[in-house]
Amino acid sequence: MENLELQKTANEIRKGIVTAVHAAKAGHPGGSLSAADVYTYLYFEEMNIDPKDPKKADRDRFVLSKGHTAPGLYSTLANRGYFPVEDLTTLRQIGSHLQGHPCIQHTPGIDMSSGSLGQGISTAVGMAMSAKLSNDSYRVYTLLGDGEIQEGQVWEAAMFAGHRKLDNLVVIVDNNGLQIDGKIEDVCSPYPIDKKFEAFNFHVINVEDGNDFDQLRAAFKEAKETKGMPTAIVMKTVKGKGISYMENQAGWHGKAPNDDEYAQAMEELKKAGEALCQK
Amino acid sequence: MSEVKKIATRASYGNALVELGKKHDNLVVLDADLAAATQTGVFKKEFPERHIDCGIAECNMMGIAAGIATTGKVPFVSSFAMFAAGRAFEQVRNSVGYPHLNVKIGATHAGISVGEDGATHQCNEDIALMRTIPGMTIINPSDDVEAKAAVEAAYEMDGPVYLRFGRLAVPVINDKPDYKFEIGKGVLLKEGTDVTIVATGLCVGGAVEAAEKLAADGINAEVINIHTIKPLDEEIILNSAKKTGKVVVAEEHSVIGGLGSAVCDCLSEKMPTPVCKIGVNDVFGESGPAVKLLEKYGLDAQGIYEKVKGFMGK
């Protein structure tokens, strides 16, 4: 898919995120929006998947370790055709298949339940290990928050993945710089993130702008070409990307827009979409 | 009288895995630097490519097992009960229990019979913890025969299973031609009319011995082996309680949240019956030889015998 198409798709996915969180009156827009472009790249360009056969054995796997940004993943899956986009407005409602955090048993396309931070990466490592055991060719991708890597289990998983040389594993860190209580470097700094993964025997790719498809394309290409060690893609992103009043605001980590804010967000995305169509 | 054969159920676990591994290519075993102690070393020797040592990182190991299970293989995760159920509780709950994955947890060194290592490693809380996880099957085998059967049955069923094993060699009591293991089915070991002794794991052997001593005193005790704590065989307990009107529960676990609590949950709702719980009485353990500890904490045959006598007012 051309970059322009990816950008248009990401814009639609952002509309789905804002719509879902607004309808739920709860949820996590900030980290969903910062990762909207990487979700788009993974599901529309990178991964071997089939929305008509979500459980096909040789599919690439994705584990959303930062499970609270489920609205981003749900919107991506809906736009990719796993389930109707209309379902997004049922987010977090009783009886909905769209739980507050991803659930493998409820939602088509979800490869693992996640949301308790630090646990998703271990399960992704398990999937990658399993592929190695039986010489399967699928690849495994997992997305972590930069606050999430404060969890010790992340480094247990990283140590194992490096030790086992799991080159079918790509760990992506969404480095938007903010967590609930503020800037990550003020709360409990995980920096330098790249050097930490290097020390755990990862091939590390720093992406200066994780909301840029050229840079994402180059990073995932390099990851695929990397043999003998797992890859960590540490991508700088903008939390709340695409909605002016949400960008770089920790306060929008886990808060839903009210009706006025929602209208403004959708207007901004509509204009962004129109601008893309004129390119 | 010939010497009674004694085998630790942790050894049964390792041996059963080897046998199952021969039959099933999709069985993998995970350890956290304790393969020698959990006795999965025999599996590692036989199938090195299917044995995954995760290092001293139980929480990660539980997650790796969950990930492996999503791909159709059947992981047996091995560690001490303290670390499998204790340290990794939330991983078991969220990465295994909630997605209801086909992960088998082989938890060895349960209870105070760990012995010399003392309280930090003597897990008397694991059954309580695991009981609270929806969909978790909990099996606490009483001897070598039952432990091997339990491992095989756990492999055959779909869904998470917590298997509880001990470090101490215990007498083989189930080597009978008619022995049959079925998950969720209690075993009536001795019929009686005066009191029901419900026992699990290492306490089953002690309960049978205690019943013999009680018989000599004119007390006719019924003995039931509950190897599956969840789902609980309520029928066998209710039928027995109806007959005897008194129930004693014996387990090498805290009196809070274990089989004793499970039996009380059942009886208090369906047939209120006086219950006496024998277990670790809300205290931490301590270092010492396992047999001496079981004696001190009243979990051996003599301890069960005395407690039942007191409960019967004799």
Coordinates of C-alpha atoms in Angstrom, one line a residue:
Chain A
M1 CA 0.0 0.0 0.0
E2 CA 1.3 3.5 -0.9
N3 CA 2.0 5.9 1.9
L4 CA -0.9 8.1 0.9
E5 CA -3.3 5.2 1.2
L6 CA -1.8 4.3 4.6
Q7 CA -2.2 7.9 5.8
K8 CA -5.9 7.9 4.7
T9 CA -6.4 4.6 6.5
A10 CA -4.7 5.8 9.6
N11 CA -7.0 8.8 9.5
E12 CA -10.1 6.6 9.4
I13 CA -8.7 4.5 12.2
R14 CA -8.3 7.7 14.3
K15 CA -11.9 8.5 13.6
G16 CA -12.8 5.1 14.9
I17 CA -10.7 5.6 18.1
V18 CA -12.3 8.9 19.0
T19 CA -15.8 7.7 18.2
A20 CA -15.4 4.5 20.3
V21 CA -13.9 6.3 23.3
H22 CA -16.6 9.0 23.0
A23 CA -19.3 6.5 22.9
A24 CA -17.9 4.5 25.8
K25 CA -17.4 7.7 27.8
A26 CA -14.2 6.1 28.9
G27 CA -11.0 4.6 27.5
H28 CA -7.5 5.5 26.4
P29 CA -7.3 7.8 23.4
G30 CA -3.8 9.2 23.8
G31 CA -1.8 6.0 23.4
S32 CA -4.3 4.7 20.8
L33 CA -3.7 7.8 18.6
S34 CA 0.1 7.8 19.1
A35 CA 0.1 4.2 17.8
A36 CA -2.5 4.6 15.1
D37 CA 0.1 4.7 12.4
V38 CA 2.0 1.6 13.5
Y39 CA -1.2 -0.3 13.9
T40 CA -2.1 0.7 10.3
Y41 CA 1.3 -0.3 9.0
L42 CA 1.2 -3.7 10.7
Y43 CA -2.3 -4.6 9.7
F44 CA -2.4 -3.1 6.2
E45 CA 1.1 -3.6 5.0
E46 CA 3.4 -5.7 7.2
M47 CA 1.6 -8.7 8.6
N48 CA 0.6 -11.9 6.9
I49 CA -3.1 -12.1 8.1
D50 CA -6.5 -12.8 6.7
P51 CA -9.5 -11.1 8.3
K52 CA -11.7 -13.8 6.8
D53 CA -9.7 -16.5 8.6
P54 CA -8.5 -14.8 11.8
K55 CA -7.1 -18.0 13.3
K56 CA -5.2 -19.3 10.3
A57 CA -2.3 -21.3 11.6
D58 CA 0.5 -19.6 9.7
R59 CA -0.6 -16.0 10.4
D60 CA 1.7 -13.5 11.9
R61 CA 0.8 -12.7 15.5
F62 CA 0.3 -9.4 17.2
V63 CA 0.1 -8.9 21.0
L64 CA -0.9 -5.6 22.3
S65 CA 1.1 -5.6 25.5
K66 CA 0.0 -2.0 26.2
G67 CA -3.6 -3.4 26.2
H68 CA -5.2 -0.2 27.4
T69 CA -4.8 1.2 23.9
A70 CA -7.3 -1.4 22.7
P71 CA -9.5 1.3 20.9
G72 CA -6.6 1.7 18.5
L73 CA -6.4 -2.0 17.8
Y74 CA -10.1 -2.4 17.6
S75 CA -10.5 0.4 15.1
T76 CA -7.7 -1.1 13.0
L77 CA -9.3 -4.5 13.1
A78 CA -12.7 -3.1 12.2
N79 CA -11.2 -1.1 9.3
R80 CA -9.3 -4.1 8.1
G81 CA -12.6 -6.1 8.0
Y82 CA -12.5 -8.4 11.0
F83 CA -15.8 -7.0 12.2
P84 CA -18.1 -4.1 11.4
V85 CA -16.9 -0.6 12.1
E86 CA -20.3 0.1 13.7
D87 CA -19.2 -2.3 16.5
L88 CA -16.8 0.4 17.7
T89 CA -19.5 2.4 19.4
T90 CA -20.2 -0.7 21.7
L91 CA -16.8 -0.4 23.3
R92 CA -16.8 -1.1 27.0
Q93 CA -20.6 -1.8 27.1
I94 CA -22.1 -4.8 28.7
G95 CA -22.4 -7.6 26.2
S96 CA -20.0 -6.0 23.7
H97 CA -17.2 -8.1 22.2
L98 CA -15.0 -5.1 22.6
Q99 CA -13.8 -5.3 26.2
G100 CA -11.9 -2.5 27.9
H101 CA -8.8 -4.5 27.3
P102 CA -8.2 -7.1 24.5
C103 CA -9.7 -10.5 25.0
I104 CA -8.8 -13.5 22.8
Q105 CA -12.1 -15.2 23.5
H106 CA -14.3 -12.2 22.5
T107 CA -12.9 -10.4 19.5
P108 CA -12.0 -11.7 16.1
G109 CA -8.4 -10.9 15.2
I110 CA -7.1 -10.7 18.8
D111 CA -4.2 -13.1 19.3
M112 CA -3.9 -12.7 23.0
S113 CA -5.7 -11.2 26.0
S114 CA -3.6 -8.5 27.5
G115 CA -3.7 -5.3 29.5
S116 CA -2.0 -6.1 32.7
L117 CA 1.2 -4.3 31.8
G118 CA 4.3 -6.3 31.3
Q119 CA 2.5 -9.6 30.6
G120 CA 1.9 -9.2 26.8
I121 CA 5.5 -9.3 25.8
S122 CA 6.0 -12.6 27.6
T123 CA 3.2 -14.2 25.7
A124 CA 4.5 -12.8 22.4
V125 CA 7.9 -14.3 23.3
G126 CA 6.2 -17.6 24.0
M127 CA 4.6 -17.5 20.5
A128 CA 7.9 -16.7 18.9
M129 CA 9.6 -19.5 20.9
S130 CA 6.8 -21.9 19.8
A131 CA 7.4 -21.0 16.1
K132 CA 11.1 -21.8 16.6
L133 CA 10.4 -25.2 18.2
S134 CA 8.3 -26.4 15.2
N135 CA 10.1 -24.4 12.5
D136 CA 7.1 -22.3 11.7
S137 CA 7.7 -19.2 9.6
Y138 CA 5.2 -16.8 11.2
R139 CA 6.5 -13.7 12.9
V140 CA 5.4 -12.1 16.1
Y141 CA 4.9 -8.4 16.9
T142 CA 4.2 -6.9 20.2
L143 CA 3.6 -3.2 21.1
L144 CA 4.6 -1.8 24.4
G145 CA 4.2 1.5 26.1
D146 CA 7.2 3.4 27.2
G147 CA 5.8 3.6 30.7
E148 CA 5.0 -0.1 30.5
I149 CA 8.7 -1.0 30.3
Q150 CA 9.0 0.1 34.0
E151 CA 7.5 -3.3 34.7
G152 CA 10.3 -5.8 35.6
Q153 CA 8.6 -8.6 33.6
V154 CA 9.4 -6.8 30.4
W155 CA 13.1 -7.3 31.1
E156 CA 12.7 -11.0 32.0
A157 CA 11.0 -11.4 28.7
A158 CA 13.7 -9.4 26.9
M159 CA 16.5 -11.4 28.5
F160 CA 14.8 -14.7 27.3
A161 CA 14.2 -13.4 23.8
G162 CA 17.8 -12.2 23.4
H163 CA 19.2 -15.4 24.9
R164 CA 17.1 -17.5 22.5
K165 CA 17.9 -15.4 19.5
L166 CA 14.3 -15.0 18.6
D167 CA 14.7 -13.2 15.3
N168 CA 11.0 -13.8 14.5
L169 CA 10.1 -11.4 17.2
V170 CA 9.7 -7.6 16.9
V171 CA 9.2 -5.6 20.1
I172 CA 7.9 -2.1 19.4
V173 CA 8.1 0.6 22.0
D174 CA 5.6 3.5 21.6
N175 CA 7.8 6.2 23.0
N176 CA 5.3 9.0 23.3
G177 CA 7.0 10.2 26.5
L178 CA 4.0 10.3 28.7
Q179 CA 2.3 8.1 31.3
I180 CA -0.6 8.7 33.6
D181 CA 1.3 10.6 36.2
G182 CA 3.3 12.7 33.8
K183 CA 6.5 12.6 31.7
I184 CA 8.1 9.2 31.9
E185 CA 11.5 10.8 32.8
D186 CA 9.9 12.5 35.7
V187 CA 8.0 9.5 37.0
C188 CA 10.7 6.9 36.8
S189 CA 12.9 7.2 33.8
P190 CA 13.3 4.2 31.5
Y191 CA 15.9 6.0 29.4
P192 CA 18.0 5.1 27.6
I193 CA 15.5 2.7 26.1
D194 CA 17.6 1.7 23.1
K195 CA 20.7 0.9 25.1
K196 CA 18.7 -1.3 27.5
F197 CA 17.4 -3.5 24.7
E198 CA 20.9 -3.6 23.2
A199 CA 22.2 -4.8 26.5
F200 CA 19.6 -7.6 26.3
N201 CA 21.0 -8.7 22.9
F202 CA 18.4 -7.1 20.7
H203 CA 19.0 -5.4 17.4
V204 CA 17.7 -2.0 18.1
I205 CA 16.2 0.4 15.5
N206 CA 15.5 4.0 16.6
V207 CA 12.7 5.6 14.7
E208 CA 12.7 9.4 15.0
D209 CA 9.1 9.7 13.9
G210 CA 6.9 6.7 14.5
N211 CA 4.0 8.6 12.9
D212 CA 5.8 8.6 9.6
F213 CA 5.2 5.7 7.2
D214 CA 8.5 6.0 5.4
Q215 CA 10.3 5.6 8.6
L216 CA 8.1 2.8 9.8
R217 CA 8.5 1.0 6.5
A218 CA 12.3 1.2 6.7
A219 CA 12.3 0.0 10.3
F220 CA 10.1 -3.1 9.7
K221 CA 12.2 -3.9 6.6
E222 CA 15.3 -3.8 8.6
A223 CA 13.7 -5.9 11.3
K224 CA 12.7 -8.6 8.8
E225 CA 16.3 -8.7 7.5
T226 CA 17.7 -9.1 11.0
K227 CA 18.8 -12.6 11.7
G228 CA 20.1 -14.2 14.9
M229 CA 18.6 -11.7 17.3
P230 CA 15.2 -10.2 18.1
T231 CA 14.5 -6.6 17.1
A232 CA 13.3 -3.7 19.2
I233 CA 11.9 -0.8 17.3
V234 CA 11.9 2.2 19.6
M235 CA 9.7 4.8 17.9
K236 CA 9.2 8.4 19.0
T237 CA 5.6 9.3 18.7
V238 CA 3.2 12.1 19.7
K239 CA 0.7 11.1 22.3
G240 CA -2.8 12.0 21.1
K241 CA -1.5 12.4 17.5
G242 CA -4.0 14.0 15.1
I243 CA -6.2 15.7 17.6
S244 CA -4.8 19.2 18.4
Y245 CA -5.9 19.5 22.0
M246 CA -4.9 15.9 22.9
E247 CA -1.4 16.1 21.5
N248 CA 1.4 15.7 24.1
Q249 CA -1.1 16.0 26.9
A250 CA -0.8 13.3 29.7
G251 CA -4.3 14.2 30.7
W252 CA -5.6 12.5 27.6
H253 CA -4.1 9.2 28.5
G254 CA -7.3 7.8 29.8
K255 CA -10.1 10.2 29.3
A256 CA -13.0 10.4 26.9
P257 CA -13.9 13.6 25.0
N258 CA -17.2 15.2 25.8
D259 CA -19.7 16.0 23.0
D260 CA -18.1 19.3 22.0
E261 CA -14.6 17.9 22.1
Y262 CA -15.7 15.0 20.1
A263 CA -17.3 17.2 17.4
Q264 CA -14.0 19.2 17.2
A265 CA -11.9 16.0 17.0
M266 CA -14.0 14.7 14.2
E267 CA -13.9 18.0 12.4
E268 CA -10.1 18.0 12.6
L269 CA -9.9 14.5 11.2
K270 CA -12.4 15.2 8.5
K271 CA -10.2 18.1 7.3
A272 CA -7.1 16.0 7.6
G273 CA -8.8 13.4 5.4
E274 CA -9.9 16.0 2.9
A275 CA -6.4 17.3 2.7
L276 CA -5.1 13.8 2.0
C277 CA -7.6 13.3 -0.8
Q278 CA -6.3 16.4 -2.5
K279 CA -2.8 15.1 -2.6
Chain B
M1 CA 5.6 -56.8 57.0
S2 CA 7.2 -55.7 53.8
E3 CA 8.6 -52.1 53.5
V4 CA 6.0 -49.7 52.0
K5 CA 7.2 -48.2 48.7
K6 CA 7.6 -44.4 49.0
I7 CA 7.9 -42.0 46.1
A8 CA 7.7 -38.2 46.1
T9 CA 4.9 -37.0 43.7
R10 CA 7.4 -34.5 42.2
A11 CA 9.3 -37.6 40.9
S12 CA 6.0 -39.0 39.6
Y13 CA 5.5 -35.7 37.7
G14 CA 8.8 -35.9 35.9
N15 CA 8.4 -39.6 35.1
A16 CA 4.9 -39.1 33.8
L17 CA 6.1 -36.2 31.5
V18 CA 8.6 -38.5 29.9
E19 CA 6.0 -41.1 29.2
L20 CA 3.6 -38.5 27.8
G21 CA 6.4 -36.8 25.8
K22 CA 7.0 -40.1 24.0
K23 CA 3.3 -40.2 22.9
H24 CA 2.8 -36.5 22.2
D25 CA 5.1 -34.3 20.1
N26 CA 3.2 -31.2 21.1
L27 CA 4.0 -31.5 24.8
V28 CA 6.7 -29.0 26.0
V29 CA 8.1 -28.5 29.5
L30 CA 9.1 -25.2 31.0
D31 CA 11.3 -24.7 34.1
A32 CA 12.7 -21.7 36.0
D33 CA 16.1 -23.1 36.9
L34 CA 14.6 -25.8 39.1
A35 CA 14.5 -28.8 36.7
A36 CA 16.6 -30.8 39.2
A37 CA 14.2 -30.1 42.0
T38 CA 10.9 -30.3 40.1
Q39 CA 12.2 -33.6 38.7
T40 CA 11.6 -32.5 35.1
G41 CA 15.3 -33.1 34.5
V42 CA 14.4 -36.6 33.3
F43 CA 12.2 -35.0 30.6
K44 CA 15.0 -32.6 29.7
K45 CA 17.4 -35.5 29.3
E46 CA 15.0 -37.4 27.0
F47 CA 13.7 -34.4 25.0
P48 CA 16.2 -31.6 25.3
E49 CA 14.6 -29.7 22.4
R50 CA 11.2 -29.6 24.1
H51 CA 12.5 -28.5 27.5
I52 CA 12.7 -24.7 27.9
D53 CA 14.6 -23.4 30.8
C54 CA 13.4 -19.8 31.4
G55 CA 15.9 -19.0 34.1
I56 CA 14.8 -17.6 37.4
A57 CA 11.9 -15.6 36.1
E58 CA 8.6 -17.3 36.9
C59 CA 6.3 -14.5 35.8
N60 CA 7.8 -14.4 32.4
M61 CA 7.8 -18.2 32.2
M62 CA 4.0 -18.3 32.9
G63 CA 3.5 -15.8 30.0
I64 CA 5.7 -17.8 27.7
A65 CA 3.7 -20.9 28.5
A66 CA 0.5 -18.9 27.7
G67 CA 1.9 -17.8 24.4
I68 CA 3.0 -21.3 23.5
A69 CA -0.5 -22.6 24.4
T70 CA -2.1 -20.2 21.9
T71 CA -0.1 -21.9 19.1
G72 CA -1.6 -25.4 19.9
K73 CA 1.2 -26.9 21.9
V74 CA 0.6 -28.1 25.5
P75 CA 3.1 -26.5 27.9
F76 CA 3.7 -27.9 31.4
V77 CA 5.1 -25.1 33.5
S78 CA 7.2 -26.3 36.4
S79 CA 8.3 -24.5 39.6
F80 CA 7.8 -24.6 43.3
A81 CA 4.2 -23.9 44.4
M82 CA 5.4 -20.8 46.1
F83 CA 6.5 -19.3 42.8
A84 CA 4.1 -20.8 40.4
A85 CA 1.0 -19.9 42.4
G86 CA 2.4 -17.2 44.6
R87 CA 4.9 -15.0 42.7
A88 CA 3.2 -15.6 39.3
F89 CA -0.4 -15.4 40.6
E90 CA -1.4 -12.5 38.5
Q91 CA 0.2 -14.0 35.4
V92 CA -1.7 -17.2 36.0
R93 CA -4.9 -15.2 36.5
N94 CA -4.6 -12.8 33.5
S95 CA -2.4 -14.6 31.0
V96 CA -3.6 -18.2 31.6
G97 CA -6.9 -18.1 33.4
Y98 CA -8.7 -15.2 31.8
P99 CA -8.0 -16.4 28.2
H100 CA -8.6 -20.0 29.5
L101 CA -5.5 -21.3 27.8
N102 CA -4.4 -24.9 27.8
V103 CA -1.5 -24.4 30.2
K104 CA -0.7 -27.1 32.8
I105 CA 1.1 -25.8 35.9
G106 CA 3.2 -28.4 37.7
A107 CA 3.7 -27.0 41.1
T108 CA 6.1 -29.0 43.3
H109 CA 7.3 -28.5 46.9
A110 CA 3.9 -27.6 48.1
G111 CA 3.1 -27.4 51.8
I112 CA 5.4 -27.6 54.9
S113 CA 6.8 -30.9 53.9
V114 CA 9.3 -28.9 51.9
G115 CA 11.1 -29.3 55.2
E116 CA 14.5 -27.7 55.9
D117 CA 14.2 -24.7 53.5
G118 CA 11.6 -23.3 55.8
A119 CA 8.7 -20.9 55.7
T120 CA 9.8 -18.8 52.6
H121 CA 9.5 -21.9 50.4
Q122 CA 6.7 -23.7 52.2
C123 CA 3.6 -22.7 50.3
N124 CA 0.4 -23.3 52.2
E125 CA -1.6 -20.8 50.2
D126 CA -1.6 -22.1 46.7
I127 CA -4.9 -24.0 46.7
A128 CA -6.6 -20.9 48.1
L129 CA -5.1 -18.7 45.4
M130 CA -5.9 -21.1 42.5
R131 CA -9.4 -21.7 43.7
T132 CA -10.3 -18.1 43.0
I133 CA -9.5 -18.3 39.3
P134 CA -12.5 -19.1 37.2
G135 CA -12.1 -22.2 35.1
M136 CA -9.0 -23.4 36.9
T137 CA -8.8 -27.2 37.6
I138 CA -6.9 -28.0 40.7
I139 CA -5.5 -31.5 41.4
N140 CA -3.6 -32.5 44.5
P141 CA -2.6 -36.2 44.1
S142 CA -2.0 -38.4 47.1
D143 CA 0.8 -40.7 45.8
D144 CA 2.8 -41.8 42.8
V145 CA 0.0 -43.7 41.1
E146 CA -2.4 -40.9 41.4
A147 CA 0.1 -38.2 40.4
K148 CA 1.0 -40.0 37.2
A149 CA -2.7 -40.5 36.3
A150 CA -3.3 -36.8 37.1
V151 CA -0.6 -35.6 34.8
E152 CA -2.0 -37.7 31.9
A153 CA -5.6 -36.6 32.6
A154 CA -4.4 -33.0 32.7
Y155 CA -2.8 -33.4 29.3
E156 CA -6.0 -35.0 27.9
M157 CA -8.3 -32.2 29.0
D158 CA -8.5 -28.8 27.4
G159 CA -8.0 -25.8 29.8
P160 CA -5.7 -24.7 32.6
V161 CA -4.8 -27.1 35.3
Y162 CA -2.9 -26.6 38.5
L163 CA -1.2 -29.8 39.6
R164 CA 0.2 -29.9 43.2
F165 CA 3.1 -32.1 44.0
G166 CA 5.2 -32.7 47.1
R167 CA 8.9 -32.9 47.8
L168 CA 8.7 -35.6 50.5
A169 CA 8.6 -39.3 49.5
V170 CA 5.1 -40.6 50.4
P171 CA 3.7 -44.2 50.6
V172 CA 2.2 -45.6 47.5
I173 CA -1.4 -46.2 48.5
N174 CA -3.3 -46.5 45.2
D175 CA -1.5 -49.4 43.5
K176 CA -4.7 -51.5 43.2
P177 CA -6.0 -53.1 40.0
D178 CA -9.3 -51.4 40.2
Y179 CA -7.8 -47.9 40.7
K180 CA -9.4 -45.4 38.4
F181 CA -8.6 -41.7 38.1
E182 CA -11.1 -39.3 36.9
I183 CA -10.8 -35.5 37.2
G184 CA -13.5 -34.2 39.5
K185 CA -14.4 -37.6 41.1
G186 CA -13.5 -38.3 44.7
V187 CA -12.5 -41.7 45.8
L188 CA -14.2 -43.6 48.6
L189 CA -11.3 -45.4 50.3
K190 CA -13.0 -46.7 53.4
E191 CA -16.6 -46.9 54.3
G192 CA -17.7 -45.8 57.7
T193 CA -20.7 -44.5 59.7
D194 CA -19.5 -42.3 62.5
V195 CA -17.5 -39.6 60.9
T196 CA -16.3 -38.6 57.4
I197 CA -12.6 -37.8 56.9
V198 CA -12.1 -35.9 53.6
A199 CA -8.4 -35.8 52.8
T200 CA -6.2 -34.6 49.9
G201 CA -2.6 -35.0 48.8
L202 CA -0.1 -36.1 51.4
C203 CA -2.8 -36.3 54.1
V204 CA -4.7 -39.1 52.4
G205 CA -2.2 -41.7 53.5
G206 CA -2.4 -40.3 57.1
A207 CA -6.2 -40.3 57.0
V208 CA -6.3 -44.0 56.1
E209 CA -3.9 -44.8 58.9
A210 CA -5.8 -42.7 61.3
A211 CA -9.1 -44.4 60.4
E212 CA -7.5 -47.8 61.3
K213 CA -6.5 -46.4 64.7
L214 CA -10.0 -45.0 65.2
A215 CA -11.5 -48.3 64.4
A216 CA -9.5 -49.9 67.2
D217 CA -11.2 -47.3 69.5
G218 CA -14.6 -48.2 68.2
I219 CA -15.0 -45.2 65.9
N220 CA -16.0 -46.2 62.3
A221 CA -14.6 -43.5 60.1
E222 CA -15.4 -43.1 56.4
V223 CA -12.4 -41.9 54.3
I224 CA -12.7 -40.0 51.1
N225 CA -9.8 -39.0 48.9
I226 CA -10.4 -35.7 47.1
H227 CA -7.6 -35.4 44.6
T228 CA -9.5 -32.8 42.5
I229 CA -10.2 -29.8 44.7
K230 CA -11.8 -27.9 41.8
P231 CA -14.2 -28.8 40.4
L232 CA -15.1 -30.4 43.8
D233 CA -17.0 -33.7 43.9
E234 CA -19.8 -32.4 46.0
E235 CA -21.9 -35.5 45.6
I236 CA -19.5 -37.8 47.3
I237 CA -19.1 -35.4 50.2
L238 CA -22.8 -34.7 50.6
N239 CA -23.7 -38.4 50.5
S240 CA -21.1 -39.2 53.2
A241 CA -22.1 -36.2 55.4
K242 CA -25.7 -37.3 55.2
K243 CA -24.7 -40.7 56.6
T244 CA -22.2 -39.7 59.2
G245 CA -23.3 -36.2 60.2
K246 CA -19.7 -35.1 61.0
V247 CA -16.9 -34.1 58.6
V248 CA -13.2 -33.7 59.1
V249 CA -11.1 -32.3 56.4
A250 CA -7.3 -32.9 56.4
E251 CA -4.9 -31.1 54.1
E252 CA -1.3 -29.9 54.0
H253 CA -2.4 -26.3 53.4
S254 CA -3.7 -23.4 55.3
V255 CA -7.0 -23.9 57.0
I256 CA -8.0 -20.7 55.1
G257 CA -9.1 -21.2 51.6
G258 CA -8.1 -24.7 50.9
L259 CA -10.1 -28.0 50.7
G260 CA -11.5 -27.4 54.2
S261 CA -13.0 -24.1 53.0
A262 CA -14.2 -25.7 49.8
V263 CA -16.0 -28.4 51.8
C264 CA -17.5 -25.9 54.1
D265 CA -18.7 -23.8 51.2
C266 CA -20.5 -26.9 49.9
L267 CA -21.9 -28.2 53.2
S268 CA -23.0 -24.8 54.6
E269 CA -25.1 -24.2 51.5
K270 CA -26.4 -27.6 50.8
M271 CA -26.4 -29.6 54.1
P272 CA -25.1 -27.7 57.2
T273 CA -22.9 -30.2 59.0
P274 CA -20.3 -29.8 61.8
V275 CA -16.9 -29.6 60.2
C276 CA -13.4 -29.8 61.7
K277 CA -10.6 -28.5 59.6
I278 CA -7.1 -30.0 59.9
G279 CA -4.4 -27.9 58.2
V280 CA -1.8 -25.3 58.8
N281 CA -3.5 -23.0 61.3
D282 CA -2.9 -19.6 59.8
V283 CA 0.8 -19.6 60.7
F284 CA 4.0 -19.7 58.7
G285 CA 6.0 -22.9 58.7
E286 CA 9.6 -23.3 59.8
S287 CA 12.8 -25.3 59.0
G288 CA 13.0 -28.9 60.1
P289 CA 12.9 -32.4 58.7
A290 CA 9.6 -32.8 56.8
V291 CA 8.4 -35.8 58.9
K292 CA 9.0 -33.9 62.1
L293 CA 7.2 -30.9 60.8
L294 CA 4.2 -32.9 59.8
E295 CA 4.1 -34.3 63.3
K296 CA 4.5 -30.9 64.9
Y297 CA 1.8 -29.3 62.9
G298 CA -0.6 -32.3 63.4
L299 CA -0.8 -33.3 59.8
D300 CA 0.4 -36.9 60.2
A301 CA -1.7 -40.0 61.0
Q302 CA -1.4 -39.4 64.7
G303 CA -2.3 -35.7 64.4
I304 CA -5.4 -36.6 62.3
Y305 CA -6.3 -39.4 64.7
E306 CA -6.1 -37.1 67.8
K307 CA -8.1 -34.3 66.1
V308 CA -10.9 -36.7 65.0
K309 CA -11.1 -38.1 68.5
G310 CA -11.4 -34.6 70.0
F311 CA -14.0 -33.7 67.4
M312 CA -16.0 -36.9 68.3
G313 CA -15.9 -35.8 72.0
K314 CA -13.8 -38.8 73.0

